[in-house]
Amino acid sequence: MTLESDSGEARRFVETLQAWFDRVKRPFPWRAAYDPYAVWISEIMLQQTQAERGARYFIEWMRRFPDIRSVAMAQEREVLAAWEGLGYYSRARNLKAAAVAIMERHGGRFPESMADIRSLPGVGEYTAGAIASIAFNLPEPAVDANVLRIFARLCDIDAPTADKRVKTRIADLVRALMPADSPRRFSQALMELGALVCGKRAECGRCPVSEFCVAFANGTVAERPAGIVAKQYRRIEAVAAIVVRGDRVLVRRRPEGGLWAGMWELPGGTVEAGESPESAAARVVRGETGLEARIGECIGVVRHGYTVHRVTLHGFFCDIDAGQSANLSGGCVWTPIRDLPRYPFSAGQRKLLERLGWK
Ligand code: SF4
């Protein structure tokens, strides 16, 4: 474990990595001025989101919410709508709560100490380290799954990175390697290495630090990190009912506290065993409105994923006779179709509404 035991090697590693970063770094908008607000938003957005995709959302977000105050003052629905399509919507709700906390506790200035950053809603140890090092150039390690993977290979660690001792060992090493004059550059260089070269499939042939990599020397890269088990996905078939009355459509707000809390959706549910998607749509409408519906045209089938679920979603137009009076339940409301762009919907539902030209 040369990097851990030889300070000369460690210094050369840092210099080599940072020189490579200076040559290849991608010109993301949050790298323009390292404004703490911009760095914070980018770090939250890039959790679970590819950087190029995150950059598109980031530009639009900064146009809608140019500063902390604008996030604090916005309605939760506006914040969720700006987040629409990024998934993991608790991140957006936490952004709003953190913006309010920064206004109340810090007079609207993003806090600079690690303890204050860490105390903000939605900011964990990694994100706090990333903000401290990138926005404020403080020597705080930012250790996420990418950094764990890189160092599991660099040090050829034969134990899972989920192991607390492995995490501590790597965090200690990152802290020891952190150059006093350039924490910002070092943190980003590691992130860039994980994104561009030492990803899930390592591209050792074009790695700038392969000479320091013990797994590369030992021929064990494919086995590092140790103990990674392939994810098991759960497949779900679901329906969404499009019930229109005049210029309005039936939608409902998801309850607080659960998945996609505060987001909006078309009435729907999962297709049960032995049931056709059409029957499931009829059952859903009956349950939500007390009405019998004629299931019409399927407007499309979209596929989307969240956590370990892979959902196939069927969208159906559902006709209800004008004479029937609805007894709405489950939070369903008739909403003008023209207002739908202002309502936050999850990715699958949004894809259906886009097919109708309603989003
Ligand atoms: Fe990762 Fe391969 Fe570089 Fe080692 S040599 S750090 S495994 S890309």
CSV table of C-alpha atoms and ligand atoms in Angstrom, one decimal:
chain,number,residue,atom,x,y,z
A,1,MET,CA,0.0,0.0,0.0
A,2,THR,CA,2.4,2.5,-1.2
A,3,LEU,CA,0.2,5.6,-1.0
A,4,GLU,CA,-0.5,4.9,2.7
A,5,SER,CA,3.1,4.3,3.6
A,6,ASP,CA,5.3,6.4,1.4
A,7,SER,CA,4.8,10.2,1.6
A,8,GLY,CA,7.0,10.8,-1.5
A,9,GLU,CA,4.7,8.5,-3.6
A,10,ALA,CA,1.7,10.1,-2.1
A,11,ARG,CA,2.9,13.6,-3.2
A,12,ARG,CA,3.7,12.4,-6.7
A,13,PHE,CA,0.2,10.8,-6.9
A,14,VAL,CA,-1.5,14.0,-5.9
A,15,GLU,CA,0.6,16.0,-8.4
A,16,THR,CA,0.0,13.6,-11.3
A,17,LEU,CA,-3.7,13.4,-10.6
A,18,GLN,CA,-4.2,17.2,-10.3
A,19,ALA,CA,-2.1,17.8,-13.5
A,20,TRP,CA,-4.4,15.4,-15.4
A,21,PHE,CA,-7.5,17.1,-13.9
A,22,ASP,CA,-6.2,20.5,-15.2
A,23,ARG,CA,-6.0,19.0,-18.7
A,24,VAL,CA,-9.3,17.1,-18.9
A,25,LYS,CA,-11.8,18.8,-16.5
A,26,ARG,CA,-15.2,19.4,-18.0
A,27,PRO,CA,-16.4,23.0,-18.0
A,28,PHE,CA,-19.5,22.6,-15.9
A,29,PRO,CA,-21.3,25.8,-15.0
A,30,TRP,CA,-20.8,25.4,-11.2
A,31,ARG,CA,-17.1,25.4,-11.9
A,32,ALA,CA,-17.3,29.0,-13.3
A,33,ALA,CA,-16.9,30.8,-9.9
A,34,TYR,CA,-17.3,28.1,-7.2
A,35,ASP,CA,-20.1,30.1,-5.6
A,36,PRO,CA,-21.2,28.1,-2.5
A,37,TYR,CA,-24.8,28.2,-3.5
A,38,ALA,CA,-24.0,26.9,-7.0
A,39,VAL,CA,-21.7,24.2,-5.6
A,40,TRP,CA,-24.4,23.1,-3.1
A,41,ILE,CA,-27.1,22.9,-5.8
A,42,SER,CA,-24.7,20.9,-8.1
A,43,GLU,CA,-23.7,18.5,-5.4
A,44,ILE,CA,-27.3,17.7,-4.5
A,45,MET,CA,-28.3,17.4,-8.2
A,46,LEU,CA,-25.4,15.2,-9.1
A,47,GLN,CA,-26.4,12.6,-6.4
A,48,GLN,CA,-27.9,9.8,-8.6
A,49,THR,CA,-27.7,11.9,-11.7
A,50,GLN,CA,-25.1,12.0,-14.5
A,51,ALA,CA,-23.1,15.2,-14.6
A,52,GLU,CA,-24.0,16.1,-18.2
A,53,ARG,CA,-27.7,15.6,-17.5
A,54,GLY,CA,-27.4,17.4,-14.2
A,55,ALA,CA,-25.8,20.4,-15.9
A,56,ARG,CA,-28.9,20.9,-18.1
A,57,TYR,CA,-31.1,20.9,-15.0
A,58,PHE,CA,-28.6,23.1,-13.1
A,59,ILE,CA,-28.8,25.9,-15.7
A,60,GLU,CA,-32.6,25.9,-15.7
A,61,TRP,CA,-32.6,25.8,-11.9
A,62,MET,CA,-30.3,28.8,-11.6
A,63,ARG,CA,-32.5,30.7,-14.0
A,64,ARG,CA,-35.6,30.0,-11.8
A,65,PHE,CA,-33.9,30.2,-8.4
A,66,PRO,CA,-30.8,32.5,-8.8
A,67,ASP,CA,-30.0,32.6,-5.0
A,68,ILE,CA,-30.8,31.0,-1.7
A,69,ARG,CA,-33.5,33.5,-0.9
A,70,SER,CA,-35.5,32.6,-4.0
A,71,VAL,CA,-35.5,28.9,-3.0
A,72,ALA,CA,-36.5,29.8,0.5
A,73,MET,CA,-39.4,32.0,-0.7
A,74,ALA,CA,-40.6,29.5,-3.4
A,75,GLN,CA,-43.6,27.2,-2.9
A,76,GLU,CA,-42.7,23.6,-2.5
A,77,ARG,CA,-44.7,22.8,-5.6
A,78,GLU,CA,-42.5,25.2,-7.7
A,79,VAL,CA,-39.3,23.6,-6.3
A,80,LEU,CA,-40.6,20.1,-7.0
A,81,ALA,CA,-41.6,21.2,-10.5
A,82,ALA,CA,-38.1,22.4,-11.2
A,83,TRP,CA,-36.8,19.0,-10.0
A,84,GLU,CA,-39.2,17.1,-12.1
A,85,GLY,CA,-37.4,14.3,-14.0
A,86,LEU,CA,-34.4,14.1,-11.6
A,87,GLY,CA,-36.1,11.6,-9.2
A,88,TYR,CA,-35.4,11.2,-5.5
A,89,TYR,CA,-37.6,14.2,-4.8
A,90,SER,CA,-36.8,14.3,-1.1
A,91,ARG,CA,-33.6,16.1,-2.3
A,92,ALA,CA,-35.7,19.0,-3.6
A,93,ARG,CA,-37.8,19.2,-0.4
A,94,ASN,CA,-34.6,19.2,1.6
A,95,LEU,CA,-33.1,22.0,-0.6
A,96,LYS,CA,-36.1,24.1,0.2
A,97,ALA,CA,-35.9,23.3,4.0
A,98,ALA,CA,-32.1,24.0,3.9
A,99,ALA,CA,-32.6,27.4,2.1
A,100,VAL,CA,-35.1,28.4,4.8
A,101,ALA,CA,-32.6,27.3,7.5
A,102,ILE,CA,-29.8,29.3,5.9
A,103,MET,CA,-32.0,32.4,5.8
A,104,GLU,CA,-33.0,32.0,9.4
A,105,ARG,CA,-29.7,30.9,11.0
A,106,HIS,CA,-27.1,32.5,8.7
A,107,GLY,CA,-28.8,35.6,7.3
A,108,GLY,CA,-28.9,34.1,3.8
A,109,ARG,CA,-25.1,33.5,3.6
A,110,PHE,CA,-24.1,29.9,2.9
A,111,PRO,CA,-22.3,28.7,6.1
A,112,GLU,CA,-18.6,28.0,5.9
A,113,SER,CA,-17.9,25.6,8.8
A,114,MET,CA,-18.1,21.9,8.3
A,115,ALA,CA,-20.5,21.6,11.4
A,116,ASP,CA,-22.9,24.2,10.1
A,117,ILE,CA,-22.9,22.8,6.5
A,118,ARG,CA,-23.4,19.3,7.9
A,119,SER,CA,-26.4,20.4,10.0
A,120,LEU,CA,-28.4,21.5,6.9
A,121,PRO,CA,-31.3,19.3,5.8
A,122,GLY,CA,-30.3,16.8,3.1
A,123,VAL,CA,-26.5,17.4,3.6
A,124,GLY,CA,-24.7,14.2,4.7
A,125,GLU,CA,-21.0,13.7,5.4
A,126,TYR,CA,-20.0,13.3,1.7
A,127,THR,CA,-21.9,16.4,0.5
A,128,ALA,CA,-20.6,18.5,3.4
A,129,GLY,CA,-17.0,17.5,2.5
A,130,ALA,CA,-17.6,18.2,-1.2
A,131,ILE,CA,-19.1,21.7,-0.4
A,132,ALA,CA,-16.4,22.5,2.1
A,133,SER,CA,-13.5,21.5,-0.2
A,134,ILE,CA,-14.9,22.7,-3.5
A,135,ALA,CA,-16.7,25.9,-2.5
A,136,PHE,CA,-14.5,27.0,0.4
A,137,ASN,CA,-11.2,25.2,-0.5
A,138,LEU,CA,-11.1,23.6,3.0
A,139,PRO,CA,-9.2,20.3,3.5
A,140,GLU,CA,-12.3,18.1,4.2
A,141,PRO,CA,-12.5,14.7,2.5
A,142,ALA,CA,-15.5,14.0,0.3
A,143,VAL,CA,-15.8,10.2,0.2
A,144,ASP,CA,-18.7,8.7,-1.8
A,145,ALA,CA,-19.1,5.4,-3.6
A,146,ASN,CA,-16.9,6.6,-6.5
A,147,VAL,CA,-14.0,7.5,-4.2
A,148,LEU,CA,-14.4,4.3,-2.2
A,149,ARG,CA,-14.2,2.3,-5.5
A,150,ILE,CA,-11.1,4.2,-6.7
A,151,PHE,CA,-9.2,3.6,-3.4
A,152,ALA,CA,-10.3,0.0,-3.1
A,153,ARG,CA,-8.5,-0.4,-6.4
A,154,LEU,CA,-5.5,1.9,-5.7
A,155,CYS,CA,-4.8,0.0,-2.4
A,156,ASP,CA,-6.2,-3.3,-3.7
A,157,ILE,CA,-8.4,-3.7,-0.6
A,158,ASP,CA,-9.7,-7.2,-0.2
A,159,ALA,CA,-12.8,-6.3,1.9
A,160,PRO,CA,-16.1,-4.7,0.9
A,161,THR,CA,-16.2,-0.9,0.9
A,162,ALA,CA,-19.5,-1.2,2.9
A,163,ASP,CA,-17.3,-2.3,5.8
A,164,LYS,CA,-17.0,0.5,8.3
A,165,ARG,CA,-13.2,-0.1,8.8
A,166,VAL,CA,-12.6,0.1,5.0
A,167,LYS,CA,-14.6,3.4,4.9
A,168,THR,CA,-12.6,4.9,7.7
A,169,ARG,CA,-9.3,3.7,6.2
A,170,ILE,CA,-10.1,5.3,2.9
A,171,ALA,CA,-11.4,8.5,4.5
A,172,ASP,CA,-8.2,8.8,6.6
A,173,LEU,CA,-6.1,8.3,3.4
A,174,VAL,CA,-8.0,10.9,1.4
A,175,ARG,CA,-7.6,13.3,4.3
A,176,ALA,CA,-3.8,12.6,4.5
A,177,LEU,CA,-3.4,13.0,0.8
A,178,MET,CA,-5.4,16.3,0.7
A,179,PRO,CA,-2.9,19.0,-0.4
A,180,ALA,CA,-3.1,22.1,1.9
A,181,ASP,CA,-3.0,24.5,-1.0
A,182,SER,CA,-5.6,22.9,-3.3
A,183,PRO,CA,-8.4,20.9,-1.6
A,184,ARG,CA,-10.8,22.1,-4.3
A,185,ARG,CA,-8.6,20.8,-7.1
A,186,PHE,CA,-7.9,17.5,-5.4
A,187,SER,CA,-11.5,16.7,-4.5
A,188,GLN,CA,-12.7,17.5,-8.1
A,189,ALA,CA,-9.8,15.5,-9.6
A,190,LEU,CA,-10.8,12.4,-7.7
A,191,MET,CA,-14.4,12.9,-8.7
A,192,GLU,CA,-13.4,13.3,-12.4
A,193,LEU,CA,-11.2,10.2,-12.2
A,194,GLY,CA,-14.2,8.2,-10.9
A,195,ALA,CA,-16.5,9.7,-13.6
A,196,LEU,CA,-14.1,9.5,-16.6
A,197,VAL,CA,-11.7,6.6,-16.1
A,198,CYS,CA,-12.1,4.6,-12.9
A,199,GLY,CA,-15.8,4.0,-13.2
A,200,LYS,CA,-17.6,0.7,-12.6
A,201,ARG,CA,-15.7,-0.6,-15.6
A,202,ALA,CA,-12.2,0.7,-15.1
A,203,GLU,CA,-10.4,1.9,-18.2
A,204,CYS,CA,-6.9,1.4,-16.9
A,205,GLY,CA,-5.3,1.8,-20.3
A,206,ARG,CA,-5.9,5.5,-20.2
A,207,CYS,CA,-5.6,6.0,-16.4
A,208,PRO,CA,-3.3,8.9,-15.4
A,209,VAL,CA,-2.4,7.2,-12.0
A,210,SER,CA,-2.1,3.5,-13.0
A,211,GLU,CA,1.5,3.5,-11.9
A,212,PHE,CA,0.3,4.0,-8.3
A,213,CYS,CA,-2.5,1.4,-8.5
A,214,VAL,CA,-1.8,-1.8,-6.6
A,215,ALA,CA,-4.9,-3.6,-8.1
A,216,PHE,CA,-3.6,-2.8,-11.6
A,217,ALA,CA,-0.2,-4.2,-10.7
A,218,ASN,CA,-1.7,-7.3,-9.1
A,219,GLY,CA,-4.2,-7.9,-11.9
A,220,THR,CA,-7.1,-7.7,-9.5
A,221,VAL,CA,-9.0,-4.7,-10.8
A,222,ALA,CA,-12.0,-6.8,-12.0
A,223,GLU,CA,-12.4,-8.0,-8.4
A,224,ARG,CA,-12.3,-4.6,-6.8
A,225,PRO,CA,-14.2,-3.3,-4.9
A,226,ALA,CA,-14.5,-6.7,-3.2
A,227,GLY,CA,-17.9,-8.3,-2.5
A,228,ILE,CA,-20.0,-6.2,-5.0
A,229,VAL,CA,-23.3,-8.1,-5.6
A,230,ALA,CA,-25.3,-7.3,-8.8
A,231,LYS,CA,-28.5,-5.5,-8.0
A,232,GLN,CA,-31.7,-7.5,-8.2
A,233,TYR,CA,-34.4,-5.5,-9.9
A,234,ARG,CA,-38.1,-5.8,-9.2
A,235,ARG,CA,-40.4,-5.6,-12.2
A,236,ILE,CA,-43.7,-3.9,-11.8
A,237,GLU,CA,-46.6,-3.4,-14.2
A,238,ALA,CA,-48.8,-0.4,-13.6
A,239,VAL,CA,-51.6,1.7,-15.1
A,240,ALA,CA,-52.4,5.4,-15.2
A,241,ALA,CA,-56.0,6.4,-15.9
A,242,ILE,CA,-56.6,9.6,-18.0
A,243,VAL,CA,-60.1,10.7,-17.1
A,244,VAL,CA,-61.1,13.9,-18.8
A,245,ARG,CA,-64.1,16.1,-18.3
A,246,GLY,CA,-64.3,19.1,-20.5
A,247,ASP,CA,-61.0,20.9,-20.3
A,248,ARG,CA,-60.1,19.2,-17.0
A,249,VAL,CA,-58.3,16.0,-16.1
A,250,LEU,CA,-58.4,14.0,-12.9
A,251,VAL,CA,-55.2,14.2,-10.9
A,252,ARG,CA,-54.2,13.6,-7.3
A,253,ARG,CA,-51.4,14.8,-5.0
A,254,ARG,CA,-49.3,12.0,-3.4
A,255,PRO,CA,-49.5,11.9,0.4
A,256,GLU,CA,-46.8,13.4,2.6
A,257,GLY,CA,-44.2,11.1,4.0
A,258,GLY,CA,-44.2,8.3,1.3
A,259,LEU,CA,-42.6,7.8,-2.1
A,260,TRP,CA,-42.8,10.9,-4.3
A,261,ALA,CA,-44.4,12.8,-1.5
A,262,GLY,CA,-46.1,16.1,-2.6
A,263,MET,CA,-45.8,15.1,-6.3
A,264,TRP,CA,-48.9,14.9,-8.5
A,265,GLU,CA,-50.1,11.9,-10.6
A,266,LEU,CA,-52.8,10.5,-12.7
A,267,PRO,CA,-54.9,8.0,-10.7
A,268,GLY,CA,-53.3,4.6,-11.1
A,269,GLY,CA,-52.0,1.6,-9.5
A,270,THR,CA,-50.3,-1.8,-10.1
A,271,VAL,CA,-51.7,-4.5,-12.2
A,272,GLU,CA,-52.5,-7.4,-10.0
A,273,ALA,CA,-51.7,-11.1,-10.8
A,274,GLY,CA,-54.1,-12.5,-13.5
A,275,GLU,CA,-55.5,-9.0,-14.3
A,276,SER,CA,-55.2,-7.2,-17.6
A,277,PRO,CA,-54.0,-3.6,-17.7
A,278,GLU,CA,-57.4,-2.5,-19.0
A,279,SER,CA,-59.2,-4.2,-16.0
A,280,ALA,CA,-56.7,-2.6,-13.6
A,281,ALA,CA,-57.5,0.8,-15.1
A,282,ALA,CA,-61.2,0.2,-14.7
A,283,ARG,CA,-60.7,-0.9,-11.1
A,284,VAL,CA,-58.6,2.2,-10.3
A,285,VAL,CA,-61.2,4.6,-11.7
A,286,ARG,CA,-64.0,2.8,-9.8
A,287,GLY,CA,-61.9,3.1,-6.6
A,288,GLU,CA,-61.0,6.7,-7.0
A,289,THR,CA,-64.3,8.1,-8.3
A,290,GLY,CA,-67.0,5.5,-7.6
A,291,LEU,CA,-67.8,5.5,-11.3
A,292,GLU,CA,-67.8,2.9,-14.0
A,293,ALA,CA,-65.5,3.8,-16.8
A,294,ARG,CA,-65.2,2.6,-20.4
A,295,ILE,CA,-61.5,1.9,-21.0
A,296,GLY,CA,-60.5,3.5,-24.2
A,297,GLU,CA,-57.3,4.0,-26.2
A,298,CYS,CA,-54.0,3.1,-24.7
A,299,ILE,CA,-52.0,6.3,-25.3
A,300,GLY,CA,-48.7,4.6,-24.7
A,301,VAL,CA,-46.6,2.3,-22.6
A,302,VAL,CA,-43.6,3.9,-20.9
A,303,ARG,CA,-40.8,2.4,-18.9
A,304,HIS,CA,-39.0,4.0,-16.0
A,305,GLY,CA,-37.1,3.0,-13.0
A,306,TYR,CA,-36.6,4.1,-9.4
A,307,THR,CA,-34.4,2.5,-6.7
A,308,VAL,CA,-34.6,-1.2,-7.5
A,309,HIS,CA,-37.9,-1.1,-9.3
A,310,ARG,CA,-38.4,-1.2,-13.0
A,311,VAL,CA,-41.9,-0.1,-14.0
A,312,THR,CA,-43.9,-0.6,-17.2
A,313,LEU,CA,-46.6,2.0,-17.1
A,314,HIS,CA,-49.7,1.7,-19.4
A,315,GLY,CA,-51.7,4.9,-19.9
A,316,PHE,CA,-55.4,4.6,-20.8
A,317,PHE,CA,-58.1,7.1,-21.7
A,318,CYS,CA,-61.1,6.3,-19.6
A,319,ASP,CA,-64.6,7.5,-20.6
A,320,ILE,CA,-67.2,8.3,-18.0
A,321,ASP,CA,-70.8,9.0,-18.9
A,322,ALA,CA,-71.6,12.7,-18.4
A,323,GLY,CA,-74.7,11.8,-16.4
A,324,GLN,CA,-72.8,10.1,-13.6
A,325,SER,CA,-71.7,12.3,-10.7
A,326,ALA,CA,-68.3,11.5,-9.3
A,327,ASN,CA,-67.6,10.8,-5.7
A,328,LEU,CA,-63.9,11.6,-5.6
A,329,SER,CA,-61.7,9.9,-3.1
A,330,GLY,CA,-58.0,9.5,-2.5
A,331,GLY,CA,-57.3,13.3,-2.9
A,332,CYS,CA,-58.4,13.3,-6.6
A,333,VAL,CA,-59.3,16.7,-8.1
A,334,TRP,CA,-60.3,18.0,-11.5
A,335,THR,CA,-57.5,20.2,-12.7
A,336,PRO,CA,-57.4,22.3,-15.9
A,337,ILE,CA,-55.2,20.6,-18.5
A,338,ARG,CA,-53.5,23.9,-19.3
A,339,ASP,CA,-52.2,24.1,-15.7
A,340,LEU,CA,-50.4,20.7,-15.8
A,341,PRO,CA,-47.0,22.1,-16.7
A,342,ARG,CA,-46.9,23.9,-13.3
A,343,TYR,CA,-47.5,20.6,-11.4
A,344,PRO,CA,-44.6,18.3,-10.5
A,345,PHE,CA,-45.1,14.7,-11.8
A,346,SER,CA,-42.7,11.7,-11.5
A,347,ALA,CA,-40.7,10.7,-14.5
A,348,GLY,CA,-43.0,7.9,-15.9
A,349,GLN,CA,-46.2,10.0,-15.5
A,350,ARG,CA,-44.4,13.0,-17.1
A,351,LYS,CA,-43.5,10.8,-20.2
A,352,LEU,CA,-47.2,9.9,-20.6
A,353,LEU,CA,-48.3,13.5,-20.3
A,354,GLU,CA,-45.7,14.6,-22.8
A,355,ARG,CA,-47.1,12.1,-25.3
A,356,LEU,CA,-50.4,14.0,-25.0
A,357,GLY,CA,-48.7,17.4,-25.4
A,358,TRP,CA,-49.8,18.3,-21.8
A,359,LYS,CA,-46.4,18.8,-20.4
B,1,SF4,FE1,-8.7,2.7,-11.5
B,1,SF4,FE2,-7.4,1.2,-13.3
B,1,SF4,FE3,-6.6,3.6,-12.7
B,1,SF4,FE4,-6.4,1.6,-11.0
B,1,SF4,S1,-5.3,1.7,-12.9
B,1,SF4,S2,-7.1,3.7,-10.5
B,1,SF4,S3,-8.2,0.5,-11.4
B,1,SF4,S4,-8.5,3.1,-13.7
